[in-house]
mmCIF file of C-alpha atoms in Angstrom:
data_model
loop_
_atom_site.group_PDB
_atom_site.id
_atom_site.type_symbol
_atom_site.label_atom_id
_atom_site.label_comp_id
_atom_site.label_asym_id
_atom_site.label_seq_id
_atom_site.Cartn_x
_atom_site.Cartn_y
_atom_site.Cartn_z
ATOM 1 C CA UNK A 1 0.006 -0.009 -0.017
ATOM 2 C CA UNK A 2 1.406 3.406 -1.009
ATOM 3 C CA UNK A 3 0.413 5.914 1.678
ATOM 4 C CA UNK A 4 0.624 9.588 0.721
ATOM 5 C CA UNK A 5 1.612 11.589 3.787
ATOM 6 C CA UNK A 6 0.456 15.101 4.462
ATOM 7 C CA UNK A 7 3.193 17.714 4.252
ATOM 8 C CA UNK A 8 2.868 18.358 7.987
ATOM 9 C CA UNK A 9 3.546 14.684 8.689
ATOM 10 C CA UNK A 10 6.779 14.916 6.773
ATOM 11 C CA UNK A 11 7.894 17.605 9.184
ATOM 12 C CA UNK A 12 7.324 15.474 12.299
ATOM 13 C CA UNK A 13 10.410 14.027 13.966
ATOM 14 C CA UNK A 14 10.910 11.580 16.821
ATOM 15 C CA UNK A 15 11.741 13.012 20.194
ATOM 16 C CA UNK A 16 15.486 12.827 20.758
ATOM 17 C CA UNK A 17 14.853 12.444 24.468
ATOM 18 C CA UNK A 18 12.456 9.528 23.941
ATOM 19 C CA UNK A 19 15.042 7.800 21.804
ATOM 20 C CA UNK A 20 17.711 8.316 24.454
ATOM 21 C CA UNK A 21 15.388 6.960 27.119
ATOM 22 C CA UNK A 22 15.415 3.634 25.292
ATOM 23 C CA UNK A 23 19.149 3.458 25.955
ATOM 24 C CA UNK A 24 18.655 4.246 29.576
ATOM 25 C CA UNK A 25 16.515 1.149 29.994
ATOM 26 C CA UNK A 26 19.618 -0.986 29.489
ATOM 27 C CA UNK A 27 20.782 -2.705 32.678
ATOM 28 C CA UNK A 28 23.257 -0.729 34.730
ATOM 29 C CA UNK A 29 22.717 2.666 33.102
ATOM 30 C CA UNK A 30 22.478 5.660 35.473
ATOM 31 C CA UNK A 31 20.221 8.138 33.669
ATOM 32 C CA UNK A 32 20.354 11.902 34.029
ATOM 33 C CA UNK A 33 18.510 12.119 30.694
ATOM 34 C CA UNK A 34 14.768 11.891 31.279
ATOM 35 C CA UNK A 35 12.612 14.751 32.491
ATOM 36 C CA UNK A 36 10.730 12.316 34.718
ATOM 37 C CA UNK A 37 9.516 13.271 38.167
ATOM 38 C CA UNK A 38 10.792 11.074 40.968
ATOM 39 C CA UNK A 39 8.399 8.158 41.594
ATOM 40 C CA UNK A 40 9.226 8.549 45.276
ATOM 41 C CA UNK A 41 6.987 11.635 45.206
ATOM 42 C CA UNK A 42 3.901 9.912 43.837
ATOM 43 C CA UNK A 43 1.064 9.957 46.456
ATOM 44 C CA UNK A 44 -0.049 6.397 45.886
ATOM 45 C CA UNK A 45 -2.012 5.973 49.111
ATOM 46 C CA UNK A 46 -3.849 9.249 48.615
ATOM 47 C CA UNK A 47 -4.676 8.265 45.001
ATOM 48 C CA UNK A 48 -5.934 4.860 46.076
ATOM 49 C CA UNK A 49 -8.204 6.318 48.739
ATOM 50 C CA UNK A 50 -9.499 9.009 46.431
ATOM 51 C CA UNK A 51 -10.184 6.484 43.673
ATOM 52 C CA UNK A 52 -12.250 4.380 46.047
ATOM 53 C CA UNK A 53 -14.249 7.423 47.178
ATOM 54 C CA UNK A 54 -14.899 8.575 43.628
ATOM 55 C CA UNK A 55 -16.074 5.150 42.504
ATOM 56 C CA UNK A 56 -18.251 4.574 45.565
ATOM 57 C CA UNK A 57 -19.786 8.040 45.682
ATOM 58 C CA UNK A 58 -20.150 8.938 42.019
ATOM 59 C CA UNK A 59 -18.819 6.060 39.962
ATOM 60 C CA UNK A 60 -21.305 6.309 37.124
ATOM 61 C CA UNK A 61 -20.468 9.954 36.439
ATOM 62 C CA UNK A 62 -16.741 9.311 36.801
ATOM 63 C CA UNK A 63 -16.843 6.599 34.142
ATOM 64 C CA UNK A 64 -19.114 8.537 31.754
ATOM 65 C CA UNK A 65 -18.389 11.070 29.007
ATOM 66 C CA UNK A 66 -18.099 14.592 30.427
ATOM 67 C CA UNK A 67 -17.879 18.272 29.508
ATOM 68 C CA UNK A 68 -14.995 19.238 27.255
ATOM 69 C CA UNK A 69 -14.139 22.197 29.498
ATOM 70 C CA UNK A 70 -13.313 19.842 32.371
ATOM 71 C CA UNK A 71 -14.681 18.898 35.798
ATOM 72 C CA UNK A 72 -16.075 22.049 37.414
ATOM 73 C CA UNK A 73 -14.589 21.577 40.940
ATOM 74 C CA UNK A 74 -11.159 21.026 39.409
ATOM 75 C CA UNK A 75 -11.408 24.166 37.272
ATOM 76 C CA UNK A 76 -12.484 26.103 40.359
ATOM 77 C CA UNK A 77 -9.487 24.783 42.274
ATOM 78 C CA UNK A 78 -7.131 25.839 39.470
ATOM 79 C CA UNK A 79 -8.567 29.383 39.348
ATOM 80 C CA UNK A 80 -8.161 29.720 43.117
ATOM 81 C CA UNK A 81 -4.647 28.250 43.146
ATOM 82 C CA UNK A 82 -3.474 30.704 40.458
ATOM 83 C CA UNK A 83 -3.913 33.561 42.875
ATOM 84 C CA UNK A 84 -0.452 32.677 44.172
ATOM 85 C CA UNK A 85 0.884 33.424 40.637
ATOM 86 C CA UNK A 86 -0.724 36.840 40.876
ATOM 87 C CA UNK A 87 -3.462 35.833 38.473
ATOM 88 C CA UNK A 88 -7.126 36.697 38.947
ATOM 89 C CA UNK A 89 -9.042 34.388 36.592
ATOM 90 C CA UNK A 90 -12.476 32.832 36.578
ATOM 91 C CA UNK A 91 -13.069 29.078 36.325
ATOM 92 C CA UNK A 92 -14.662 29.573 32.896
ATOM 93 C CA UNK A 93 -11.212 30.622 31.604
ATOM 94 C CA UNK A 94 -9.742 27.248 32.655
ATOM 95 C CA UNK A 95 -9.632 24.372 30.183
ATOM 96 C CA UNK A 96 -8.538 20.977 31.566
ATOM 97 C CA UNK A 97 -6.171 19.280 29.126
ATOM 98 C CA UNK A 98 -4.709 15.836 28.711
ATOM 99 C CA UNK A 99 -1.325 16.919 30.009
ATOM 100 C CA UNK A 100 -0.018 20.417 29.420
ATOM 101 C CA UNK A 101 1.540 18.991 26.246
ATOM 102 C CA UNK A 102 -1.966 18.964 24.808
ATOM 103 C CA UNK A 103 -2.251 22.641 25.636
ATOM 104 C CA UNK A 104 0.738 23.298 23.385
ATOM 105 C CA UNK A 105 -0.899 21.287 20.609
ATOM 106 C CA UNK A 106 -4.164 23.236 20.929
ATOM 107 C CA UNK A 107 -2.354 26.562 20.870
ATOM 108 C CA UNK A 108 -0.482 25.494 17.758
ATOM 109 C CA UNK A 109 -3.678 24.498 15.968
ATOM 110 C CA UNK A 110 -5.517 27.736 16.533
ATOM 111 C CA UNK A 111 -2.697 30.272 16.346
ATOM 112 C CA UNK A 112 -0.260 29.018 13.690
ATOM 113 C CA UNK A 113 -0.639 29.068 9.920
ATOM 114 C CA UNK A 114 1.961 27.765 7.532
ATOM 115 C CA UNK A 115 4.750 30.300 7.451
ATOM 116 C CA UNK A 116 3.637 32.130 10.588
ATOM 117 C CA UNK A 117 6.482 33.522 12.651
ATOM 118 C CA UNK A 118 6.667 32.381 16.278
ATOM 119 C CA UNK A 119 9.325 33.295 18.796
ATOM 120 C CA UNK A 120 11.007 31.018 21.286
ATOM 121 C CA UNK A 121 13.821 31.199 23.828
ATOM 122 C CA UNK A 122 17.323 29.955 23.134
ATOM 123 C CA UNK A 123 17.320 27.047 23.942
ATOM 124 C CA UNK A 124 13.699 26.007 24.476
ATOM 125 C CA UNK A 125 11.527 23.002 25.385
ATOM 126 C CA UNK A 126 11.811 20.281 22.767
ATOM 127 C CA UNK A 127 8.183 19.147 23.270
ATOM 128 C CA UNK A 128 6.938 22.594 22.326
ATOM 129 C CA UNK A 129 8.950 22.521 19.118
ATOM 130 C CA UNK A 130 7.408 19.132 18.335
ATOM 131 C CA UNK A 131 3.898 20.517 18.954
ATOM 132 C CA UNK A 132 4.445 23.617 16.829
ATOM 133 C CA UNK A 133 6.372 22.112 13.897
ATOM 134 C CA UNK A 134 3.465 20.229 12.179
ATOM 135 C CA UNK A 135 1.657 23.571 11.740
ATOM 136 C CA UNK A 136 4.653 24.644 9.606
ATOM 137 C CA UNK A 137 5.620 27.896 11.289
ATOM 138 C CA UNK A 138 8.806 29.874 10.881
ATOM 139 C CA UNK A 139 10.399 29.504 14.317
ATOM 140 C CA UNK A 140 12.668 32.361 15.335
ATOM 141 C CA UNK A 141 15.058 32.003 18.270
ATOM 142 C CA UNK A 142 15.385 34.980 20.585
ATOM 143 C CA UNK A 143 18.654 35.612 22.375
ATOM 144 C CA UNK A 144 18.575 34.452 26.004
ATOM 145 C CA UNK A 145 20.891 34.421 28.970
ATOM 146 C CA UNK A 146 20.883 33.228 32.596
ATOM 147 C CA UNK A 147 18.160 35.783 33.383
ATOM 148 C CA UNK A 148 15.783 34.532 30.666
ATOM 149 C CA UNK A 149 14.831 35.810 27.260
ATOM 150 C CA UNK A 150 16.545 39.077 26.202
ATOM 151 C CA UNK A 151 13.905 41.807 26.004
ATOM 152 C CA UNK A 152 15.830 43.961 23.507
ATOM 153 C CA UNK A 153 16.275 41.116 21.046
ATOM 154 C CA UNK A 154 12.661 40.101 21.575
ATOM 155 C CA UNK A 155 11.524 43.604 20.619
ATOM 156 C CA UNK A 156 13.727 43.488 17.528
ATOM 157 C CA UNK A 157 12.131 40.249 16.394
ATOM 158 C CA UNK A 158 8.431 40.950 17.047
ATOM 159 C CA UNK A 159 7.979 42.206 13.486
ATOM 160 C CA UNK A 160 5.091 44.193 11.992
ATOM 161 C CA UNK A 161 2.110 43.764 9.714
ATOM 162 C CA UNK A 162 1.784 40.379 8.031
ATOM 163 C CA UNK A 163 5.246 39.442 9.290
ATOM 164 C CA UNK A 164 4.396 40.073 12.971
ATOM 165 C CA UNK A 165 5.054 37.123 15.263
ATOM 166 C CA UNK A 166 1.941 35.228 16.301
ATOM 167 C CA UNK A 167 3.276 34.739 19.832
ATOM 168 C CA UNK A 168 6.320 34.232 21.992
ATOM 169 C CA UNK A 169 6.615 30.944 23.875
ATOM 170 C CA UNK A 170 8.301 31.247 27.275
ATOM 171 C CA UNK A 171 9.090 29.083 30.338
ATOM 172 C CA UNK A 172 9.951 31.642 33.006
ATOM 173 C CA UNK A 173 10.386 29.264 35.980
ATOM 174 C CA UNK A 174 13.191 26.627 36.206
ATOM 175 C CA UNK A 175 13.153 26.314 32.442
ATOM 176 C CA UNK A 176 13.427 23.043 30.550
ATOM 177 C CA UNK A 177 16.196 22.486 29.515
ATOM 178 C CA UNK A 178 18.405 25.028 31.309
ATOM 179 C CA UNK A 179 16.859 25.245 34.759
ATOM 180 C CA UNK A 180 17.165 29.046 34.672
ATOM 181 C CA UNK A 181 14.527 31.394 36.055
ATOM 182 C CA UNK A 182 13.504 34.732 34.572
ATOM 183 C CA UNK A 183 14.252 37.621 36.891
ATOM 184 C CA UNK A 184 11.658 40.112 38.113
ATOM 185 C CA UNK A 185 13.331 42.868 36.086
ATOM 186 C CA UNK A 186 13.232 40.768 32.912
ATOM 187 C CA UNK A 187 9.595 39.750 33.472
ATOM 188 C CA UNK A 188 8.567 43.366 33.840
ATOM 189 C CA UNK A 189 10.411 44.317 30.667
ATOM 190 C CA UNK A 190 8.981 41.427 28.626
ATOM 191 C CA UNK A 191 5.426 42.051 29.814
ATOM 192 C CA UNK A 192 5.693 45.770 29.037
ATOM 193 C CA UNK A 193 7.096 45.016 25.589
ATOM 194 C CA UNK A 194 4.256 42.529 24.905
ATOM 195 C CA UNK A 195 1.657 45.105 25.937
ATOM 196 C CA UNK A 196 3.216 47.860 23.802
ATOM 197 C CA UNK A 197 3.567 45.690 20.700
ATOM 198 C CA UNK A 198 0.486 43.530 21.101
ATOM 199 C CA UNK A 199 2.622 40.375 21.221
ATOM 200 C CA UNK A 200 0.757 37.390 22.715
ATOM 201 C CA UNK A 201 2.610 35.324 25.313
ATOM 202 C CA UNK A 202 2.305 31.567 25.725
ATOM 203 C CA UNK A 203 3.541 31.005 29.271
ATOM 204 C CA UNK A 204 4.413 27.397 30.141
ATOM 205 C CA UNK A 205 4.813 26.780 33.860
ATOM 206 C CA UNK A 206 5.020 23.046 34.735
ATOM 207 C CA UNK A 207 7.874 23.557 37.223
ATOM 208 C CA UNK A 208 6.881 26.733 39.067
ATOM 209 C CA UNK A 209 5.887 24.963 42.314
ATOM 210 C CA UNK A 210 9.245 23.213 42.556
ATOM 211 C CA UNK A 211 11.219 26.071 44.100
ATOM 212 C CA UNK A 212 13.831 25.242 46.742
ATOM 213 C CA UNK A 213 14.060 28.278 49.033
ATOM 214 C CA UNK A 214 11.772 30.974 47.653
ATOM 215 C CA UNK A 215 8.968 31.087 45.098
ATOM 216 C CA UNK A 216 9.626 32.728 41.740
ATOM 217 C CA UNK A 217 8.285 36.161 40.851
ATOM 218 C CA UNK A 218 4.636 36.540 39.724
ATOM 219 C CA UNK A 219 3.739 35.124 36.329
ATOM 220 C CA UNK A 220 3.954 36.958 33.038
ATOM 221 C CA UNK A 221 0.255 36.183 32.542
ATOM 222 C CA UNK A 222 -0.624 38.210 35.627
ATOM 223 C CA UNK A 223 1.001 41.219 33.980
ATOM 224 C CA UNK A 224 -0.599 40.782 30.536
ATOM 225 C CA UNK A 225 -3.816 38.843 31.208
ATOM 226 C CA UNK A 226 -5.642 39.752 27.985
ATOM 227 C CA UNK A 227 -2.641 38.756 25.917
ATOM 228 C CA UNK A 228 -1.480 35.541 27.523
ATOM 229 C CA UNK A 229 -2.251 31.822 27.535
ATOM 230 C CA UNK A 230 -1.002 30.130 30.662
ATOM 231 C CA UNK A 231 -0.196 26.389 30.776
ATOM 232 C CA UNK A 232 -0.006 24.355 33.981
ATOM 233 C CA UNK A 233 0.335 20.704 34.920
ATOM 234 C CA UNK A 234 -0.380 18.206 37.689
ATOM 235 C CA UNK A 235 2.406 15.940 36.343
ATOM 236 C CA UNK A 236 5.207 17.441 38.442
ATOM 237 C CA UNK A 237 3.276 17.821 41.717
ATOM 238 C CA UNK A 238 1.152 14.631 41.669
ATOM 239 C CA UNK A 239 1.836 12.053 38.975
ATOM 240 C CA UNK A 240 2.626 12.300 35.225
ATOM 241 C CA UNK A 241 0.758 9.084 34.403
ATOM 242 C CA UNK A 242 -2.541 10.864 35.055
ATOM 243 C CA UNK A 243 -1.893 13.050 31.983
ATOM 244 C CA UNK A 244 -3.627 15.970 33.588
ATOM 245 C CA UNK A 245 -2.893 19.603 32.824
ATOM 246 C CA UNK A 246 -4.732 22.825 32.145
ATOM 247 C CA UNK A 247 -4.607 26.071 30.274
ATOM 248 C CA UNK A 248 -5.978 29.472 31.125
ATOM 249 C CA UNK A 249 -6.946 31.720 28.233
ATOM 250 C CA UNK A 250 -8.565 35.114 27.718
ATOM 251 C CA UNK A 251 -12.305 34.820 27.137
ATOM 252 C CA UNK A 252 -11.951 36.021 23.552
ATOM 253 C CA UNK A 253 -9.629 33.069 22.741
ATOM 254 C CA UNK A 254 -11.125 30.348 24.928
ATOM 255 C CA UNK A 255 -13.927 29.181 22.559
ATOM 256 C CA UNK A 256 -11.534 28.272 19.779
ATOM 257 C CA UNK A 257 -9.228 26.395 22.155
ATOM 258 C CA UNK A 258 -12.273 24.521 23.426
ATOM 259 C CA UNK A 259 -13.310 23.595 19.871
ATOM 260 C CA UNK A 260 -9.811 22.313 19.163
ATOM 261 C CA UNK A 261 -9.988 20.283 22.375
ATOM 262 C CA UNK A 262 -13.340 18.784 21.368
ATOM 263 C CA UNK A 263 -11.884 17.729 18.014
ATOM 264 C CA UNK A 264 -8.798 16.207 19.653
ATOM 265 C CA UNK A 265 -10.262 13.952 22.347
ATOM 266 C CA UNK A 266 -13.739 15.204 23.393
ATOM 267 C CA UNK A 267 -12.522 15.605 26.974
ATOM 268 C CA UNK A 268 -9.753 14.645 29.381
ATOM 269 C CA UNK A 269 -10.575 11.383 31.257
ATOM 270 C CA UNK A 270 -13.422 12.063 33.733
ATOM 271 C CA UNK A 271 -12.132 9.562 36.284
ATOM 272 C CA UNK A 272 -8.674 11.113 36.446
ATOM 273 C CA UNK A 273 -10.083 14.612 36.895
ATOM 274 C CA UNK A 274 -12.415 13.535 39.708
ATOM 275 C CA UNK A 275 -9.712 11.578 41.516
ATOM 276 C CA UNK A 276 -7.328 14.560 41.446
ATOM 277 C CA UNK A 277 -10.095 16.920 42.575
ATOM 278 C CA UNK A 278 -10.808 14.552 45.473
ATOM 279 C CA UNK A 279 -7.129 14.321 46.450
ATOM 280 C CA UNK A 280 -6.452 18.077 46.439
ATOM 281 C CA UNK A 281 -9.722 19.428 47.820
ATOM 282 C CA UNK A 282 -8.530 19.672 51.459
ATOM 283 C CA UNK A 283 -5.159 21.370 51.043
ATOM 284 C CA UNK A 284 -3.217 18.219 50.138
ATOM 285 C CA UNK A 285 -1.007 20.054 47.618
ATOM 286 C CA UNK A 286 0.180 22.489 50.286
ATOM 287 C CA UNK A 287 1.292 19.567 52.427
ATOM 288 C CA UNK A 288 2.655 17.358 49.659
ATOM 289 C CA UNK A 289 4.661 19.717 47.443
ATOM 290 C CA UNK A 290 7.110 20.778 50.210
ATOM 291 C CA UNK A 291 8.228 17.142 50.425
ATOM 292 C CA UNK A 292 8.991 17.203 46.671
ATOM 293 C CA UNK A 293 10.937 20.429 47.037
ATOM 294 C CA UNK A 294 13.001 19.074 49.894
ATOM 295 C CA UNK A 295 13.885 15.902 47.961
ATOM 296 C CA UNK A 296 14.770 17.726 44.738
ATOM 297 C CA UNK A 297 16.835 20.326 46.596
ATOM 298 C CA UNK A 298 18.869 17.537 48.220
ATOM 299 C CA UNK A 299 19.439 15.847 44.878
ATOM 300 C CA UNK A 300 20.330 19.113 43.141
ATOM 301 C CA UNK A 301 22.861 19.947 45.840
ATOM 302 C CA UNK A 302 24.321 16.463 45.516
ATOM 303 C CA UNK A 303 24.755 16.847 41.760
ATOM 304 C CA UNK A 304 26.276 20.326 42.104
ATOM 305 C CA UNK A 305 28.715 19.014 44.691
ATOM 306 C CA UNK A 306 29.611 16.062 42.427
ATOM 307 C CA UNK A 307 30.157 18.387 39.502
ATOM 308 C CA UNK A 308 32.406 20.614 41.614
ATOM 309 C CA UNK A 309 34.393 17.557 42.702
ATOM 310 C CA UNK A 310 34.563 15.439 39.548
ATOM 311 C CA UNK A 311 34.818 18.133 36.847
ATOM 312 C CA UNK A 312 37.540 20.199 38.531
ATOM 313 C CA UNK A 313 40.085 21.303 35.929
ATOM 314 C CA UNK A 314 38.145 19.966 32.924
ATOM 315 C CA UNK A 315 36.920 23.345 31.680
ATOM 316 C CA UNK A 316 33.185 22.802 32.121
ATOM 317 C CA UNK A 317 30.732 25.386 33.402
ATOM 318 C CA UNK A 318 27.209 24.923 34.722
ATOM 319 C CA UNK A 319 24.395 26.852 36.380
ATOM 320 C CA UNK A 320 23.017 26.454 39.901
ATOM 321 C CA UNK A 321 19.211 26.337 39.584
ATOM 322 C CA UNK A 322 16.921 27.596 42.372
ATOM 323 C CA UNK A 323 14.335 24.909 41.693
ATOM 324 C CA UNK A 324 12.933 22.562 39.097
ATOM 325 C CA UNK A 325 14.468 19.377 37.776
ATOM 326 C CA UNK A 326 17.381 20.341 35.483
ATOM 327 C CA UNK A 327 20.752 21.986 35.222
ATOM 328 C CA UNK A 328 22.637 23.018 32.121
ATOM 329 C CA UNK A 329 26.279 22.248 31.346
ATOM 330 C CA UNK A 330 28.619 23.912 28.890
ATOM 331 C CA UNK A 331 31.423 21.612 27.746
ATOM 332 C CA UNK A 332 34.931 22.854 26.899
ATOM 333 C CA UNK A 333 35.348 24.389 23.445
ATOM 334 C CA UNK A 334 35.513 21.795 20.722
ATOM 335 C CA UNK A 335 33.953 18.970 22.783
ATOM 336 C CA UNK A 336 30.573 18.004 21.399
ATOM 337 C CA UNK A 337 27.853 16.376 23.451
ATOM 338 C CA UNK A 338 26.553 13.779 20.943
ATOM 339 C CA UNK A 339 29.898 11.928 20.558
ATOM 340 C CA UNK A 340 30.414 12.275 24.305
ATOM 341 C CA UNK A 341 27.091 10.554 24.924
ATOM 342 C CA UNK A 342 28.345 7.396 23.203
ATOM 343 C CA UNK A 343 31.346 7.264 25.458
ATOM 344 C CA UNK A 344 29.278 8.044 28.530
ATOM 345 C CA UNK A 345 26.752 5.277 27.873
ATOM 346 C CA UNK A 346 29.601 2.777 27.568
ATOM 347 C CA UNK A 347 30.635 3.871 31.054
ATOM 348 C CA UNK A 348 27.080 3.484 32.402
ATOM 349 C CA UNK A 349 25.688 7.045 32.424
ATOM 350 C CA UNK A 350 23.325 8.963 30.104
ATOM 351 C CA UNK A 351 22.353 12.593 29.537
ATOM 352 C CA UNK A 352 20.575 14.647 26.840
ATOM 353 C CA UNK A 353 22.727 16.560 24.336
ATOM 354 C CA UNK A 354 21.736 20.200 24.453
ATOM 355 C CA UNK A 355 21.541 20.688 20.661
ATOM 356 C CA UNK A 356 18.123 18.974 20.714
ATOM 357 C CA UNK A 357 16.621 22.023 22.400
ATOM 358 C CA UNK A 358 17.505 24.630 19.798
ATOM 359 C CA UNK A 359 14.906 25.780 17.254
ATOM 360 C CA UNK A 360 17.347 25.858 14.402
ATOM 361 C CA UNK A 361 20.107 23.376 13.552
ATOM 362 C CA UNK A 362 21.573 25.367 10.710
ATOM 363 C CA UNK A 363 25.246 26.280 10.924
ATOM 364 C CA UNK A 364 25.784 27.951 14.302
ATOM 365 C CA UNK A 365 22.151 27.664 15.291
ATOM 366 C CA UNK A 366 22.541 25.046 18.006
ATOM 367 C CA UNK A 367 25.192 24.855 20.669
ATOM 368 C CA UNK A 368 26.527 21.317 20.256
ATOM 369 C CA UNK A 369 28.759 21.649 23.333
ATOM 370 C CA UNK A 370 25.885 21.767 25.863
ATOM 371 C CA UNK A 371 24.006 19.075 27.767
ATOM 372 C CA UNK A 372 21.052 18.800 30.099
ATOM 373 C CA UNK A 373 21.239 16.877 33.349
ATOM 374 C CA UNK A 374 18.211 15.855 35.352
ATOM 375 C CA UNK A 375 18.890 15.320 39.020
ATOM 376 C CA UNK A 376 15.524 14.145 40.358
ATOM 377 C CA UNK A 377 15.287 10.448 39.540
ATOM 378 C CA UNK A 378 18.743 9.389 40.749
ATOM 379 C CA UNK A 379 19.731 8.690 44.334
ATOM 380 C CA UNK A 380 22.656 10.579 45.855
ATOM 381 C CA UNK A 381 24.842 7.477 45.447
ATOM 382 C CA UNK A 382 23.830 7.165 41.809
ATOM 383 C CA UNK A 383 24.583 10.852 41.281
ATOM 384 C CA UNK A 384 28.056 10.427 42.705
ATOM 385 C CA UNK A 385 28.750 7.291 40.652
ATOM 386 C CA UNK A 386 27.245 8.779 37.487
ATOM 387 C CA UNK A 387 29.168 12.031 37.713
ATOM 388 C CA UNK A 388 32.444 10.131 38.174
ATOM 389 C CA UNK A 389 31.655 8.066 35.071
ATOM 390 C CA UNK A 390 30.728 11.193 33.075
ATOM 391 C CA UNK A 391 33.968 12.869 34.126
ATOM 392 C CA UNK A 392 35.874 9.778 32.967
ATOM 393 C CA UNK A 393 34.159 9.958 29.585
ATOM 394 C CA UNK A 394 35.012 13.652 29.281
ATOM 395 C CA UNK A 395 38.685 13.038 30.166
ATOM 396 C CA UNK A 396 38.779 10.267 27.539
ATOM 397 C CA UNK A 397 37.249 12.597 24.963
ATOM 398 C CA UNK A 398 39.623 15.428 25.764
ATOM 399 C CA UNK A 399 42.661 13.150 25.564
ATOM 400 C CA UNK A 400 41.633 11.893 22.131
ATOM 401 C CA UNK A 401 41.157 15.390 20.632
#
């Protein structure tokens, strides 16, 4: 059979991270590659008890088709919880999604035409690029540093008229892949720029609750509410297997996002929504998330200490994130991450090459000497062993140059 693929299908590519994760399943591999929350944080007992209550009290509704907008008590909880982000939204602006990844897909479907310009950080979340690419946009990278996206370069790339960017996609808090957090000064500048130019913001915040010592500054969406779509997730604070996220949109945009949701899957699983609503209704999140923060802070500190110890004198640099799940490493000049990965895997450790997170892979477009390390699924002993193995692979690579 000779299948004729749509042009958008030709543009789809496999996730580099998903392919690397296959390698990490080999026996004996210590993985710093996946962006997976620690299973130690999953509230299994609370989920079991909530599931039993949902099935016994309202099982027929929980197992039935439901409204595309989402379960009303869960939407109400989201609207109330977003007050801590400085956002004042109503529940009818909240759309429950099948993971926040679906939110990216819905945004792409209703805001991107073939050839539309969209703006992203440098580097940016690979999953967003995968969601946007089938709609055939022109993706423009905006200069970024340890404080977040550069407001001056963003202004220069907004464009005008038919060439104006449809939106800028940003992860202000503990960004994937770099772990960096946008400063208050930079947030104020970006929001003001967006207001002045009419540039919509897509704000993705799956990691914002995972701060170590102090919460990040108020959201971009709180500063530009009529011009922002905000994406959130229960994956990092409860369990990713539930595939439960949400988006918050201005009322003018919400109906089209809802229609795209209806076409995609009718609604997010009713049972999952009701179980989560049952778990979180009595302040569970406020009690549970601090335990995640404490664990991740310990693991992050262990990885930073191991980097300080094992990489001394090798010419690497890295950041020191204030929360989240990742840190970002710059290798010495001339040492590329993809060949290094092969050597590292042979020594029993895996990471994600940083080049996967750049919007363009043309000459000079992606920094091939960067890598992302996730610290949340490895024990302290595994972190120490894995960092020693990675350092050995780097020494081997440097000696063979």
